[in-house]
PDB file of C-alpha atoms in Angstrom:
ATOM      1  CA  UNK Y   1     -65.189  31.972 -21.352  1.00 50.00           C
ATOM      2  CA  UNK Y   2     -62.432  34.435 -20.921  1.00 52.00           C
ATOM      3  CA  UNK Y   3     -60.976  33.557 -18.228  1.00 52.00           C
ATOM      4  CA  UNK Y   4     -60.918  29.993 -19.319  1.00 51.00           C
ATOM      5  CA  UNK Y   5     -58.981  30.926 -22.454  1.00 52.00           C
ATOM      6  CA  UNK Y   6     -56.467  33.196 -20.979  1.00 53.00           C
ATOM      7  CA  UNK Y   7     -55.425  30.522 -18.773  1.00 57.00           C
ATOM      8  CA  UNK Y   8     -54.641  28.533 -21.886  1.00 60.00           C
ATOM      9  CA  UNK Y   9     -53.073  31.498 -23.356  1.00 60.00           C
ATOM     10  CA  UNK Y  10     -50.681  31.918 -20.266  1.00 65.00           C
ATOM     11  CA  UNK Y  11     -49.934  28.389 -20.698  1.00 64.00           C
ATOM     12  CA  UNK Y  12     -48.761  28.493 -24.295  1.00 69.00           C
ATOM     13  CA  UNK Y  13     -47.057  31.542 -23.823  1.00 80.00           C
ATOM     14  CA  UNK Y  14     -45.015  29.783 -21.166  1.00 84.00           C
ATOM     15  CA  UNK Y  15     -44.620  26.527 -23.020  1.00 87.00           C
ATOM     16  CA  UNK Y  16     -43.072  28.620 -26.002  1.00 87.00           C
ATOM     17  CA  UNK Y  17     -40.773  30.653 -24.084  1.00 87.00           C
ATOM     18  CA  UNK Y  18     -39.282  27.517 -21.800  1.00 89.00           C
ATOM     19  CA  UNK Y  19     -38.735  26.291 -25.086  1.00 89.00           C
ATOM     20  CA  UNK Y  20     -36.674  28.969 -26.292  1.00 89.00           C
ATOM     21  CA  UNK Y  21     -34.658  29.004 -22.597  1.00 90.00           C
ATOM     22  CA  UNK Y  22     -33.784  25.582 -23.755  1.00 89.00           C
ATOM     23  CA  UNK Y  23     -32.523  26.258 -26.792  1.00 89.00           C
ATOM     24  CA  UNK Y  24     -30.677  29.934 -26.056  1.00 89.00           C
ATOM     25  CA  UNK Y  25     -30.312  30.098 -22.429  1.00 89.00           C
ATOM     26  CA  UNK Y  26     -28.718  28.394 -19.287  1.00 91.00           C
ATOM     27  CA  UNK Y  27     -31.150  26.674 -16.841  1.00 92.00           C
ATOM     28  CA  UNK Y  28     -30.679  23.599 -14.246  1.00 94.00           C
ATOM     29  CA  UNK Y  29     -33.336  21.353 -13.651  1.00 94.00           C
ATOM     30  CA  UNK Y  30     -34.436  19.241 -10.498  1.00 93.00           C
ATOM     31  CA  UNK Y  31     -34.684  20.258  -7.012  1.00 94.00           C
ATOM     32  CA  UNK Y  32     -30.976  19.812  -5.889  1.00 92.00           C
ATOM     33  CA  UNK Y  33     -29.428  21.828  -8.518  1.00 92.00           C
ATOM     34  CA  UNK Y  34     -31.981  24.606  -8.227  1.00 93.00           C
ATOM     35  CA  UNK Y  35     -30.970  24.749  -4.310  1.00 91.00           C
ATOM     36  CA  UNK Y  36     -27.726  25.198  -5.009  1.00 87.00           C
ATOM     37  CA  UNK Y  37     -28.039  28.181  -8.078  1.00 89.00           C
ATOM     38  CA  UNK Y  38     -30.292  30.168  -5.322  1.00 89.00           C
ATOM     39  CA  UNK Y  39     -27.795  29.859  -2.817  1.00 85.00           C
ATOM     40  CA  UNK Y  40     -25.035  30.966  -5.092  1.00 82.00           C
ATOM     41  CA  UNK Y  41     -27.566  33.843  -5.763  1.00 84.00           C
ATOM     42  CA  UNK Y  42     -27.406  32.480 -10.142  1.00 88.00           C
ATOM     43  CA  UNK Y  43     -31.117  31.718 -10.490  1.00 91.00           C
ATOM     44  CA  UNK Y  44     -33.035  34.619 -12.371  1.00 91.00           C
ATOM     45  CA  UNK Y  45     -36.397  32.246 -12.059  1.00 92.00           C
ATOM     46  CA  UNK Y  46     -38.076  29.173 -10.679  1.00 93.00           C
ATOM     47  CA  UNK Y  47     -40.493  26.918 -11.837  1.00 93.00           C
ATOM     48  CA  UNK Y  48     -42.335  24.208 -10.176  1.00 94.00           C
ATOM     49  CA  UNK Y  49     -44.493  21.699 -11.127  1.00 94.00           C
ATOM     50  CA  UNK Y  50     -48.570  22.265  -9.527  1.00 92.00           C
ATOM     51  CA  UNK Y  51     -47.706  18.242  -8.240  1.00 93.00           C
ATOM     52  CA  UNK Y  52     -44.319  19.504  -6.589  1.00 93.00           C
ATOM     53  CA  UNK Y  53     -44.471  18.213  -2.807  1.00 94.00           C
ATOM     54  CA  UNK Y  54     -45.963  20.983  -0.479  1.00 94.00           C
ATOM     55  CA  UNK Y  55     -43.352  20.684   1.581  1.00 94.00           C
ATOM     56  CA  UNK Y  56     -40.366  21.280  -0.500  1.00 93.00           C
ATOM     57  CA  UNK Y  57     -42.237  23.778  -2.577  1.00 95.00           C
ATOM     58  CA  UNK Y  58     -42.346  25.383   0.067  1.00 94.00           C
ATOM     59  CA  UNK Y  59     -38.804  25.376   0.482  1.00 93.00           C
ATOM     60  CA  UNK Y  60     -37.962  26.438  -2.599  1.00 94.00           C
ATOM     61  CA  UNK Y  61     -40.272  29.546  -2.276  1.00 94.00           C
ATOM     62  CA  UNK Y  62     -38.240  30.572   0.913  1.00 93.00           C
ATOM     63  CA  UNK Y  63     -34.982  29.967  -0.514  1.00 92.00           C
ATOM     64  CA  UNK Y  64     -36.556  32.036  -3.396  1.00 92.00           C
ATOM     65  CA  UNK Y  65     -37.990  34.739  -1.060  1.00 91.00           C
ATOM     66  CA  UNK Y  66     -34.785  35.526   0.801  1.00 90.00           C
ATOM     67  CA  UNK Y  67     -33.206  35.239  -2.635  1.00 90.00           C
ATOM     68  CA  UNK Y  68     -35.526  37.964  -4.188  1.00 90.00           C
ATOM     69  CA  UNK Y  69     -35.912  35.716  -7.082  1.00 90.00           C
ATOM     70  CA  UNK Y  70     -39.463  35.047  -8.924  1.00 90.00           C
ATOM     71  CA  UNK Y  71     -41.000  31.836  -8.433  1.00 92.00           C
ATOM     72  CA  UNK Y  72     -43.920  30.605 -10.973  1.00 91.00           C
ATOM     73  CA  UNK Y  73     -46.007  27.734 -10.245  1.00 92.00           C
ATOM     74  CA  UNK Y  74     -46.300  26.146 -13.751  1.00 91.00           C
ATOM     75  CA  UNK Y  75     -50.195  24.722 -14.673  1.00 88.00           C
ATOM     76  CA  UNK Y  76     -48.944  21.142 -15.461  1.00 89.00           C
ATOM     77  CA  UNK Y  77     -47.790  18.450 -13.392  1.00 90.00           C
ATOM     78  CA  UNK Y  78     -43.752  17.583 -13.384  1.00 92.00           C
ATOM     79  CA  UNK Y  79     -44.623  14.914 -16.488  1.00 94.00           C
ATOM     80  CA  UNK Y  80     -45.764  18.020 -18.387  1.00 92.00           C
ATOM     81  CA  UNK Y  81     -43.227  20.155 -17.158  1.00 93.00           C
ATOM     82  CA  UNK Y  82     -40.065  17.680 -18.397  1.00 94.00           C
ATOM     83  CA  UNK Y  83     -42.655  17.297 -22.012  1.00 92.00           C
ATOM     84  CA  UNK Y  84     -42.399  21.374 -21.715  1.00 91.00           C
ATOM     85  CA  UNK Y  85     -38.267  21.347 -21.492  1.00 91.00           C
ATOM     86  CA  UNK Y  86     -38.270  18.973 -24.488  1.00 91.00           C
ATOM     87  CA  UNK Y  87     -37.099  16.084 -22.003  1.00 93.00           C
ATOM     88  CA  UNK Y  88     -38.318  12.440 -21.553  1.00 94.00           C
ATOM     89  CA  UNK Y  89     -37.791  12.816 -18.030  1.00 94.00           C
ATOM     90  CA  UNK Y  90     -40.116  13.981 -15.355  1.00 94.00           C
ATOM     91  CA  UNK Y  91     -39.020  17.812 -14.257  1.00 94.00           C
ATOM     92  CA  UNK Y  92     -40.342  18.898 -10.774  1.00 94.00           C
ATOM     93  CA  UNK Y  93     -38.696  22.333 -10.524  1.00 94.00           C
ATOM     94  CA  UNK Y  94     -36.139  23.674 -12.949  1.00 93.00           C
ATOM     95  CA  UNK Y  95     -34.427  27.261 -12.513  1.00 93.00           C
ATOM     96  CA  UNK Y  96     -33.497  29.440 -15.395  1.00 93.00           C
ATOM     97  CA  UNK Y  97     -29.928  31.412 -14.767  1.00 92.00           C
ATOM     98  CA  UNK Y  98     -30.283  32.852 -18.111  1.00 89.00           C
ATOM     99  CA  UNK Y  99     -32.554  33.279 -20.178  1.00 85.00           C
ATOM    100  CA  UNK Y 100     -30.782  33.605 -23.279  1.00 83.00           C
ATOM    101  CA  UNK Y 101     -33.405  34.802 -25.922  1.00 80.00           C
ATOM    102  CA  UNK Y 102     -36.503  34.316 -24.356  1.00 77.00           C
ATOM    103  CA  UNK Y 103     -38.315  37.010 -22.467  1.00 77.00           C
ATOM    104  CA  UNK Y 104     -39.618  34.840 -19.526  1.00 72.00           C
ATOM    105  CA  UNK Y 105     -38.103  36.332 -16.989  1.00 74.00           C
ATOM    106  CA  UNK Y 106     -40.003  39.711 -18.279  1.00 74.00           C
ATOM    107  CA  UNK Y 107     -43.124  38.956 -18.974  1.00 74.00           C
ATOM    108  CA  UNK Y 108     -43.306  35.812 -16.473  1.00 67.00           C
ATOM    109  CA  UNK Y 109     -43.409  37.751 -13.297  1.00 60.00           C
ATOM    110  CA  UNK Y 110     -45.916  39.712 -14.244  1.00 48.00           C
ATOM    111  CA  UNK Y 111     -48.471  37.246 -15.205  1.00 43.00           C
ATOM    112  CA  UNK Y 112     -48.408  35.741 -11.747  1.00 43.00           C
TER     113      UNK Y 112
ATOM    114  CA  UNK C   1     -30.735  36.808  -6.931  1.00 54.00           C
ATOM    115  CA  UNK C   2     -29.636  38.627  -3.726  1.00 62.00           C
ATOM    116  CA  UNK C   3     -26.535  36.958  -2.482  1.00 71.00           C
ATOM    117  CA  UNK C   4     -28.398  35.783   1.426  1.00 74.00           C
ATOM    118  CA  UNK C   5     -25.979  33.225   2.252  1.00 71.00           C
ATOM    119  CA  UNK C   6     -23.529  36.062   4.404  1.00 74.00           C
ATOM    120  CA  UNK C   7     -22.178  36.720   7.509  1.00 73.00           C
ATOM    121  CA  UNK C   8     -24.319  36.974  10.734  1.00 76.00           C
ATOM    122  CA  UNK C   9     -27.097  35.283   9.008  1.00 79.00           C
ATOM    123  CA  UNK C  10     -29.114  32.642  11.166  1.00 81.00           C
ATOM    124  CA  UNK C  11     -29.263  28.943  10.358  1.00 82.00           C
ATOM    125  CA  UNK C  12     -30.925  26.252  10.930  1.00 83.00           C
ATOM    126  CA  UNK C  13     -27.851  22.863  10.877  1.00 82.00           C
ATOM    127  CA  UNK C  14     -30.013  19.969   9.200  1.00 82.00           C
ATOM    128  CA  UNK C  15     -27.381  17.204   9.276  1.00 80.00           C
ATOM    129  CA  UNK C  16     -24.680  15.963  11.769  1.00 77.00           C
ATOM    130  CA  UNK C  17     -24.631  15.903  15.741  1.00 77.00           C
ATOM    131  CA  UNK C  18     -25.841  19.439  15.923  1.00 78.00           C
ATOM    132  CA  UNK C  19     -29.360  18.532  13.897  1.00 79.00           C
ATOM    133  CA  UNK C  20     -32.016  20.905  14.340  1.00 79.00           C
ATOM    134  CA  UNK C  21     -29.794  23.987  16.380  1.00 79.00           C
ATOM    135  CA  UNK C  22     -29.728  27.458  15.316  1.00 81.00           C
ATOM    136  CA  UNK C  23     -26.324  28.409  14.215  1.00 81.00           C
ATOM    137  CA  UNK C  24     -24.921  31.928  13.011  1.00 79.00           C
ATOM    138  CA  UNK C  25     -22.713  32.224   9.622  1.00 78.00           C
ATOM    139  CA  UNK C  26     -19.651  33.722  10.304  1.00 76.00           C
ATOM    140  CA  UNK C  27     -18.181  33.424   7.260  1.00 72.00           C
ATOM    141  CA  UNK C  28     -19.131  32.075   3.762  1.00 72.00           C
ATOM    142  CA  UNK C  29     -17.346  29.810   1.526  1.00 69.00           C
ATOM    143  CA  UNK C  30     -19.285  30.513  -1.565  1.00 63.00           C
ATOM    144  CA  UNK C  31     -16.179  28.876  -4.322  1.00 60.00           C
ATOM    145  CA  UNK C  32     -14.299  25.532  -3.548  1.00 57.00           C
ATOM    146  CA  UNK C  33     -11.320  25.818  -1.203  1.00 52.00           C
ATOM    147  CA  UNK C  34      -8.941  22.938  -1.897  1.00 42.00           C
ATOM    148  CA  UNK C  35     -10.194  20.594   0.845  1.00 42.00           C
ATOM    149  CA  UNK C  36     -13.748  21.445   0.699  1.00 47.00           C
ATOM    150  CA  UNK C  37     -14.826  21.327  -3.002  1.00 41.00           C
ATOM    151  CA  UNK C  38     -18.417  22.701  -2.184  1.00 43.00           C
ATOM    152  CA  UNK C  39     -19.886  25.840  -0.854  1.00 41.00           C
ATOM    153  CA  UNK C  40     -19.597  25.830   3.187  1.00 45.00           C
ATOM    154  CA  UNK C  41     -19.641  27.979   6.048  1.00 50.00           C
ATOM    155  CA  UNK C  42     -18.321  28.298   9.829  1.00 51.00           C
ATOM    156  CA  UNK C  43     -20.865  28.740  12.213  1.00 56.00           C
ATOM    157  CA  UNK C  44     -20.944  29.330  15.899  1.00 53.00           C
ATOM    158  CA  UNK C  45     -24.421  27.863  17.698  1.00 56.00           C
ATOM    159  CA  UNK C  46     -25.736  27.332  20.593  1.00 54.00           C
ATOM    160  CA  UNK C  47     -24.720  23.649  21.926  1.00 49.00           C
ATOM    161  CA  UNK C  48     -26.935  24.115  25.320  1.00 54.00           C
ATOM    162  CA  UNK C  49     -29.875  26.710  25.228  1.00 52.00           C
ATOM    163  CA  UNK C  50     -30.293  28.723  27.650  1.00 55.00           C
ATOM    164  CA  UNK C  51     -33.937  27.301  29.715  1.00 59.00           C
ATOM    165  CA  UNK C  52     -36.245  29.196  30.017  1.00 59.00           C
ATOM    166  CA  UNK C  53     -36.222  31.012  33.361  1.00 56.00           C
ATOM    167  CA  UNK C  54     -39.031  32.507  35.642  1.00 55.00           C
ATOM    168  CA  UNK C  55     -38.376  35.856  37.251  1.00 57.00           C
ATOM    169  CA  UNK C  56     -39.358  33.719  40.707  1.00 56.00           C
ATOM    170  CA  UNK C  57     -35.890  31.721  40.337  1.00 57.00           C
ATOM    171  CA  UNK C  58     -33.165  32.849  42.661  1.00 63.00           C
ATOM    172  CA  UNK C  59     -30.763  34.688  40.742  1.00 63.00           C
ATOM    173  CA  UNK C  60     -28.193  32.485  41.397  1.00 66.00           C
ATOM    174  CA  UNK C  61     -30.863  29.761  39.064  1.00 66.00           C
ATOM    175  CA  UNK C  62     -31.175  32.653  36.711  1.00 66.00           C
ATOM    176  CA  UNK C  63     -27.703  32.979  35.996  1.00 66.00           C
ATOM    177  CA  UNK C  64     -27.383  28.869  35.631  1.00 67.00           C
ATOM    178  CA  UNK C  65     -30.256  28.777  33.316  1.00 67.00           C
ATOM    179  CA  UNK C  66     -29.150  30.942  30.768  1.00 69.00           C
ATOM    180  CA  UNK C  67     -25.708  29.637  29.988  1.00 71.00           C
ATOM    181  CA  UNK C  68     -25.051  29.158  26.357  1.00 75.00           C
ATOM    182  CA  UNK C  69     -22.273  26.623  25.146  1.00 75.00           C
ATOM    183  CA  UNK C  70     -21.423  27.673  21.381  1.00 77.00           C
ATOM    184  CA  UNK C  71     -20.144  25.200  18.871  1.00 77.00           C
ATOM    185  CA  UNK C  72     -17.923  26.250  16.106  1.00 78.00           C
ATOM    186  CA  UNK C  73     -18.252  23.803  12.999  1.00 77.00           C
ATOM    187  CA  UNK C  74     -17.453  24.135   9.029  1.00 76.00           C
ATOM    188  CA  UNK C  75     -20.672  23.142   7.637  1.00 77.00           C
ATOM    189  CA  UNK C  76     -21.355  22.271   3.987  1.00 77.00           C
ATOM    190  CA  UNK C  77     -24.518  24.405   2.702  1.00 79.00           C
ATOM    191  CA  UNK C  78     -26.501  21.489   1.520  1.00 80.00           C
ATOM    192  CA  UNK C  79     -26.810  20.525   5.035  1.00 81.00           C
ATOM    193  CA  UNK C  80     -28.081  24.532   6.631  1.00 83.00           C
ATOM    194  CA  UNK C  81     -31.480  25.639   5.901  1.00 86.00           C
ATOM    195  CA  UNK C  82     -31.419  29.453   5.732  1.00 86.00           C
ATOM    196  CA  UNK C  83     -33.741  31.936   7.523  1.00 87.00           C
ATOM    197  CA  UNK C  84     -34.424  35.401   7.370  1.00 88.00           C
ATOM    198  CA  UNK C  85     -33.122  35.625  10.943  1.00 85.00           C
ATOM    199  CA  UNK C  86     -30.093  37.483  11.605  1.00 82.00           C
ATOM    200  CA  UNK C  87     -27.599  38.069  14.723  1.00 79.00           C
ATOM    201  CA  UNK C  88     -25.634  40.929  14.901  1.00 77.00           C
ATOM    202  CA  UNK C  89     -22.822  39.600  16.825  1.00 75.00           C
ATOM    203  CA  UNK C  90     -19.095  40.732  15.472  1.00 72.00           C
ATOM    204  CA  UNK C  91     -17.402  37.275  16.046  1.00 71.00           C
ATOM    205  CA  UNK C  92     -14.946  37.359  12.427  1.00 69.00           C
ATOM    206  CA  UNK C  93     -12.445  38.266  14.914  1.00 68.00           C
ATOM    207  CA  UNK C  94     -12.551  35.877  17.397  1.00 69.00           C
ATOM    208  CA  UNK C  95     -13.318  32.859  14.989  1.00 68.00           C
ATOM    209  CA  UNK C  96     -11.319  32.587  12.047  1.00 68.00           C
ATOM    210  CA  UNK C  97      -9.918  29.350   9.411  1.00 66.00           C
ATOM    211  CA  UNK C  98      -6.895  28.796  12.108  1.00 69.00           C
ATOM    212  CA  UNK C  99      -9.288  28.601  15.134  1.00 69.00           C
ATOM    213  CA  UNK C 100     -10.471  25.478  13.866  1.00 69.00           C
ATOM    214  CA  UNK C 101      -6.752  23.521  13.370  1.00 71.00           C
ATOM    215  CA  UNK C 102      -5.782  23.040  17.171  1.00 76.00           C
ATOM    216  CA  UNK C 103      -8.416  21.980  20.173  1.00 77.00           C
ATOM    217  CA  UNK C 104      -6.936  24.776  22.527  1.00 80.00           C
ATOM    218  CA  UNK C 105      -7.491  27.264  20.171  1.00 78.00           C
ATOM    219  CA  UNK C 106     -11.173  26.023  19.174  1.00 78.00           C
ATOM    220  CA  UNK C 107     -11.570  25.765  23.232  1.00 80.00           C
ATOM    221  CA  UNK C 108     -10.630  29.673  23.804  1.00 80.00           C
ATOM    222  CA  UNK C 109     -12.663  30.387  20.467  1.00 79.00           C
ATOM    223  CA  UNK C 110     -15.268  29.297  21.800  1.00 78.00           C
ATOM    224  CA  UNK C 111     -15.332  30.750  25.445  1.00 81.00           C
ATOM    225  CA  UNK C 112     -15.005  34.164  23.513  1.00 81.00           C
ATOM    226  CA  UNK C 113     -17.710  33.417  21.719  1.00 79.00           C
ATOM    227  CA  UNK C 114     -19.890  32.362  24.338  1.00 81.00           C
ATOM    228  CA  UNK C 115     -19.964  35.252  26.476  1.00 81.00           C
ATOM    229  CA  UNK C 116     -20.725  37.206  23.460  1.00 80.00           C
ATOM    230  CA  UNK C 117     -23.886  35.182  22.812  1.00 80.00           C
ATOM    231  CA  UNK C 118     -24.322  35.624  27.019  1.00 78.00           C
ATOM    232  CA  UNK C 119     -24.674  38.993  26.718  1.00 79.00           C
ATOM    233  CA  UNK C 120     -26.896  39.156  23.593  1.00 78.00           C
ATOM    234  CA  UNK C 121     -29.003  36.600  25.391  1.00 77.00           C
ATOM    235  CA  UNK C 122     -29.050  38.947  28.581  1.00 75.00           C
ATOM    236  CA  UNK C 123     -29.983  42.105  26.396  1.00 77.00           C
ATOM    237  CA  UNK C 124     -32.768  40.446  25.663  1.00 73.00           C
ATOM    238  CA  UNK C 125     -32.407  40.997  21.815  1.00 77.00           C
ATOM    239  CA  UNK C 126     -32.412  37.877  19.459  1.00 77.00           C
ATOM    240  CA  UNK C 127     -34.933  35.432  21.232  1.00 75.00           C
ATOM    241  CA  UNK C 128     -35.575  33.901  18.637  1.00 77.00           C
ATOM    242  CA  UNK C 129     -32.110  32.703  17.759  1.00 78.00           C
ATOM    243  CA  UNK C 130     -32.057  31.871  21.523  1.00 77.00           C
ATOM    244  CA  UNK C 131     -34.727  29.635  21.560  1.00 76.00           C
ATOM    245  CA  UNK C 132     -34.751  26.144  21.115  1.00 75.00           C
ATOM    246  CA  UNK C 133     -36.349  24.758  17.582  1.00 76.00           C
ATOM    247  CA  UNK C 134     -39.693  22.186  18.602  1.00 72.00           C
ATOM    248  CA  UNK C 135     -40.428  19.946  16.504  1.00 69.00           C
TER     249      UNK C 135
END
């Protein structure tokens, strides 16, 4: 089904472009860190995990709202997200504060 | 990536002896100063609200309720939670780094300060900042 597929597309694209953030770009991960780069006004985008507790997700999309700064709920929980970073650790919410290469920050916003 | 952390923005203190109170930024530490290697801000709160008053109170009642007793405090940022609130009360003035050094100082600080927030409380303007946070 189409909708079905495009889903999966989205989450490819994603996967591929997170992966090129790693390797080109500047990005914190975990909740404290991502506090502190939207306070400083340094994040360009957040990502949570879909398993991310409502009530700090919630957080983070304020902080993010008075920040003006794009927030995308990744498909995956935080195990897939830390897989999608190329780490062995679980990643909950990560912020990019450049994106180097990659065109996330682009083409990211728009999807949602 | 808007900078939101400035002056005359409302806060919400999360930590310390003033947990849960509304507080105003006066001014924001974004860089490390040498005793404070983190970002932090001085804020001026309410320490008492002002109760909530009937228009059937006797003035006199009236004018008791609504006293405001400010606090002025260096706060870290990990310990605010920021809102989209904001108070338009001038206080850089009044409240600056050297306030903070000697009590009598922070004492007349802070009388300034409160009958600023006395009159924005008065005006009318601001309730929310005015009002205390249930939870």
């Amino acid at each position: 089904m189409a909708p079905v597929k495009k889903s999966k597309k989205n989450a490819e694209n994603i996967n591929s472009r997170l992966a090129l953030v790693m390797k080109s770009g500047k990005f914190t991960l975990g909740y404290k860190t991502v506090l502190r780069t939207l306070r400083g006004s340094k994040a360009k985008l957040i990502i949570i995990a879909n398993n991310c507790p409502p009530l700090r997700k919630s957080e983070i999309e304020y902080y993010a709202m008075l920040a003006k700064v794009g927030v995308h709920h990744f498909s995956g929980n935080n195990v897939d997200l830390g897989t999608a970073c190329g780490k062995y650790f679980r990643v909950c919410c990560l912020s990019i504060i450049d994106p180097g290469d990659s065109d996330i920050i682009k083409s990211i916003p728009g999807e949602q | 990536m808007v900078k939101f952390l400035k002056s005359n923005k409302a806060v919400i203190i999360l930590h310390d002896f003033f947990v849960m109170r509304k507080a105003m930024i006066i001014r924001a530490f974004d860089g490390d100063t040498r005793e404070r290697p983190y970002g932090h801000c001085l804020v001026a709160d309410n320490a008492k609200y002002p109760k909530k008053f009937i228009h059937k109170d006797f003035a006199k009642k009236k004018a008791k309720k609504s006293r405001v007793k400010p606090f002025l405090k260096l706060v870290n940022y990990n310990h605010i939670m920021p809102t989209h609130y904001t108070l338009n009360v001038d206080l850089k003035d009044i409240v600056t780094l050297d306030v903070l050094q000697t009590r009598d100082k922070k004492v007349a600080a802070s009388k300034e300060v409160k009958a600023h927030f006395e009159e924005r409380f008065k005006t009318g303007k601001n309730k929310w900042f005015f009002t205390k946070l249930r939870f």
